[in-house]
Amino acid sequence: MAVQLGPVSLDHLTDVRVRDRARVARHAVPALNGDLIQQLGRSSVELRLTGSFFGPDAATQLAALREAFRSEQQLDLLADAAADGYVANVVVTGLDVTQQAGHVDRFDYRIQLLEYVRPPAPTSLDALQGIDTGLASEAAGYLDDVQDGLAQVAQLTALTQIAGFGDPTAKAPAMLTGYQEAGGGRTEPATTIRDLLSSGG
């Protein structure tokens, strides 16, 4: 049985063991015969492969297997016996090597693998994600209009604070006095108009 573990070909396997376990939570419920079971998925598949390297390339093959173990990286696994083929990536968690006396070009090994599951994508923290961009633009335009209106009101309020800006009839009596002086002392019409303005109508 041949198994490809990353760059290493394991051609001479004598034993392949696969362990697959489900994760469940057991909850004791008063007056219930038995436990309440909650399914929590499954654990990563565990594999144990036993085999040998022999021949002139045995030492080179063993060195490649050790390098794969020491890399501490996830490796691709191609094997029909690896839990019906649904284990695609693994990490090496253990490696045992035995060399028998008198067999220079033979190494027996036992390697332990654990299924590697890629972590899920991080959850986006963008509070505006999923909001219609058209609605967001319309709301932004509305806020701009409100701000422009408030700015115009503020300008009008500032104008009323300018000295001399207010009731235009307040200066009318003084203007009529000047008119009287220019009229050569004829004060009757001007006085009548001034009295009307001073009395408010």
Coordinates of C-alpha atoms in Angstrom, one line a residue:
M1 CA 0.0 0.0 0.0
A2 CA 1.5 3.4 -1.1
V3 CA 0.9 6.6 0.8
Q4 CA 2.1 10.0 -0.3
L5 CA 2.9 12.3 2.7
G6 CA 3.9 15.7 1.4
P7 CA 7.1 15.1 -0.6
V8 CA 7.7 11.7 1.0
S9 CA 6.5 8.5 -0.6
L10 CA 5.7 5.7 1.9
D11 CA 5.8 2.7 -0.4
H12 CA 6.2 -0.2 2.1
L13 CA 3.5 0.0 4.7
T14 CA 2.7 -3.0 6.9
D15 CA 0.0 -1.5 9.1
V16 CA -2.4 1.5 8.8
R17 CA -4.7 2.4 11.6
V18 CA -7.3 5.2 11.6
R19 CA -9.1 6.5 14.6
D20 CA -12.2 8.7 14.2
R21 CA -14.2 9.9 17.1
A22 CA -17.4 12.0 17.5
R23 CA -17.6 14.8 20.0
V24 CA -20.7 14.7 22.2
A25 CA -21.7 16.4 25.4
R26 CA -23.7 14.4 28.0
H27 CA -26.2 16.4 30.1
A28 CA -27.8 14.8 33.1
V29 CA -31.5 15.8 33.4
P30 CA -33.5 15.1 36.6
A31 CA -36.2 12.4 36.2
L32 CA -34.8 11.5 32.7
N33 CA -33.7 7.9 32.2
G34 CA -30.4 8.3 30.4
D35 CA -28.5 11.4 29.4
L36 CA -29.4 14.2 27.1
I37 CA -26.8 14.0 24.2
Q38 CA -25.6 17.1 22.3
Q39 CA -23.7 16.5 19.1
L40 CA -20.6 18.7 18.8
G41 CA -19.2 17.5 15.5
R42 CA -16.1 15.3 15.4
S43 CA -12.5 15.3 16.5
S44 CA -9.7 15.4 14.0
V45 CA -8.9 12.0 12.5
E46 CA -5.9 10.3 13.9
L47 CA -3.7 8.0 11.8
R48 CA -0.8 5.7 12.6
L49 CA 1.3 4.3 9.8
T50 CA 3.8 1.6 10.2
G51 CA 6.3 0.7 7.4
S52 CA 9.9 0.3 6.3
F53 CA 12.5 1.9 4.2
F54 CA 15.0 -0.5 2.7
G55 CA 17.5 -0.5 -0.1
P56 CA 20.2 2.0 -1.2
D57 CA 17.9 5.0 -0.8
A58 CA 16.6 4.0 2.7
A59 CA 18.7 6.6 4.5
T60 CA 17.7 9.3 2.1
Q61 CA 14.0 8.5 2.5
L62 CA 14.2 8.4 6.2
A63 CA 15.9 11.8 6.2
A64 CA 13.1 13.2 4.1
L65 CA 10.5 11.8 6.6
R66 CA 12.3 13.3 9.5
E67 CA 12.5 16.7 7.7
A68 CA 8.7 16.6 7.2
F69 CA 8.3 15.9 10.9
R70 CA 10.6 18.7 12.0
S71 CA 9.1 21.2 9.7
E72 CA 6.0 21.5 11.9
Q73 CA 3.9 22.3 8.9
Q74 CA 0.7 20.8 7.6
L75 CA 1.3 18.3 4.8
D76 CA -0.9 16.9 2.0
L77 CA -1.9 13.3 2.5
L78 CA -2.8 11.0 -0.4
A79 CA -4.0 7.6 0.8
D80 CA -7.1 5.5 0.1
A81 CA -7.1 4.1 3.7
A82 CA -7.0 7.6 5.3
A83 CA -10.5 7.5 6.6
D84 CA -12.1 6.9 3.2
G85 CA -10.1 9.6 1.6
Y86 CA -11.6 12.6 3.3
V87 CA -8.4 13.5 5.2
A88 CA -6.5 15.9 2.9
N89 CA -4.1 17.6 5.2
V90 CA -2.3 16.4 8.3
V91 CA 0.4 17.3 10.7
V92 CA 3.0 14.8 12.0
T93 CA 2.7 14.4 15.8
G94 CA 5.1 11.5 16.3
L95 CA 7.8 9.5 14.7
D96 CA 9.5 6.3 15.9
V97 CA 12.4 4.7 14.0
T98 CA 13.9 1.3 14.6
Q99 CA 17.0 -0.2 12.9
Q100 CA 17.7 -3.9 13.4
A101 CA 21.3 -5.1 13.9
G102 CA 22.8 -6.5 10.7
H103 CA 20.4 -4.6 8.4
V104 CA 22.3 -1.5 7.4
D105 CA 19.9 -0.5 4.6
R106 CA 16.7 -1.0 6.4
F107 CA 14.7 1.3 8.8
D108 CA 11.4 0.5 10.3
Y109 CA 9.2 3.4 11.3
R110 CA 5.9 4.3 12.9
I111 CA 4.5 7.7 12.2
Q112 CA 1.5 9.3 13.9
L113 CA -0.6 11.9 12.0
L114 CA -3.4 14.2 13.0
E115 CA -5.9 15.7 10.6
Y116 CA -5.3 19.4 10.0
V117 CA -8.4 21.6 9.8
R118 CA -7.9 25.1 8.4
P119 CA -9.2 27.8 10.8
P120 CA -12.3 29.7 9.7
A121 CA -12.1 33.1 8.2
P122 CA -12.1 35.9 10.8
T123 CA -15.4 37.6 11.4
S124 CA -15.7 41.1 9.9
L125 CA -16.1 43.9 12.5
D126 CA -17.3 46.4 10.0
A127 CA -20.5 47.8 11.4
L128 CA -21.6 49.0 7.9
Q129 CA -21.1 45.7 6.2
G130 CA -24.2 44.5 4.5
I131 CA -25.9 48.0 4.4
D132 CA -27.1 49.1 0.9
T133 CA -24.6 51.6 -0.4
G134 CA -27.4 53.5 -2.0
L135 CA -29.2 54.0 1.3
A136 CA -26.0 54.9 3.0
S137 CA -25.2 57.6 0.3
E138 CA -28.8 59.0 0.6
A139 CA -28.5 59.2 4.4
A140 CA -25.2 61.0 4.0
G141 CA -26.7 63.5 1.6
Y142 CA -29.6 64.1 4.0
L143 CA -27.2 64.9 6.8
D144 CA -25.2 67.3 4.6
D145 CA -28.5 69.2 3.8
V146 CA -29.3 69.4 7.5
Q147 CA -25.8 70.7 8.3
D148 CA -26.1 73.3 5.5
G149 CA -29.5 74.5 6.8
L150 CA -28.1 74.9 10.3
A151 CA -25.1 76.9 9.0
Q152 CA -27.5 79.3 7.2
V153 CA -29.5 79.8 10.4
A154 CA -26.3 80.5 12.3
Q155 CA -25.4 83.1 9.8
L156 CA -28.8 84.9 10.1
T157 CA -28.5 84.8 13.9
A158 CA -25.0 86.4 13.7
L159 CA -26.4 89.2 11.5
T160 CA -28.9 90.2 14.2
Q161 CA -25.9 90.7 16.6
I162 CA -24.3 93.4 14.4
A163 CA -24.5 96.9 15.9
G164 CA -27.2 98.9 14.2
F165 CA -28.9 95.9 12.5
G166 CA -32.4 95.6 13.7
D167 CA -35.5 97.8 13.5
P168 CA -34.9 100.2 10.5
T169 CA -37.4 102.7 12.0
A170 CA -35.1 103.3 14.9
K171 CA -33.1 105.9 12.9
A172 CA -36.0 107.5 11.3
P173 CA -36.5 110.4 13.8
A174 CA -32.8 111.4 13.4
M175 CA -33.2 111.3 9.6
L176 CA -36.3 113.5 9.8
T177 CA -34.4 116.0 12.0
G178 CA -31.9 116.3 9.2
Y179 CA -34.7 116.8 6.7
Q180 CA -36.1 119.7 8.8
E181 CA -32.8 121.4 8.9
A182 CA -32.5 121.1 5.1
G183 CA -36.0 122.5 4.7
G184 CA -35.2 125.8 6.1
G185 CA -37.0 125.6 9.3
R186 CA -40.3 124.2 8.1
T187 CA -40.8 121.7 10.8
E188 CA -44.5 120.9 10.7
P189 CA -44.6 118.0 8.2
A190 CA -41.4 116.5 9.5
T191 CA -42.6 116.8 13.1
T192 CA -45.8 115.0 12.3
I193 CA -44.0 112.2 10.6
R194 CA -41.5 111.9 13.4
D195 CA -44.3 111.7 16.0
L196 CA -46.0 109.0 14.0
L197 CA -42.9 106.9 13.8
S198 CA -42.1 107.4 17.4
S199 CA -45.5 106.3 18.5
G200 CA -45.4 103.2 16.4
G201 CA -48.2 104.0 13.9

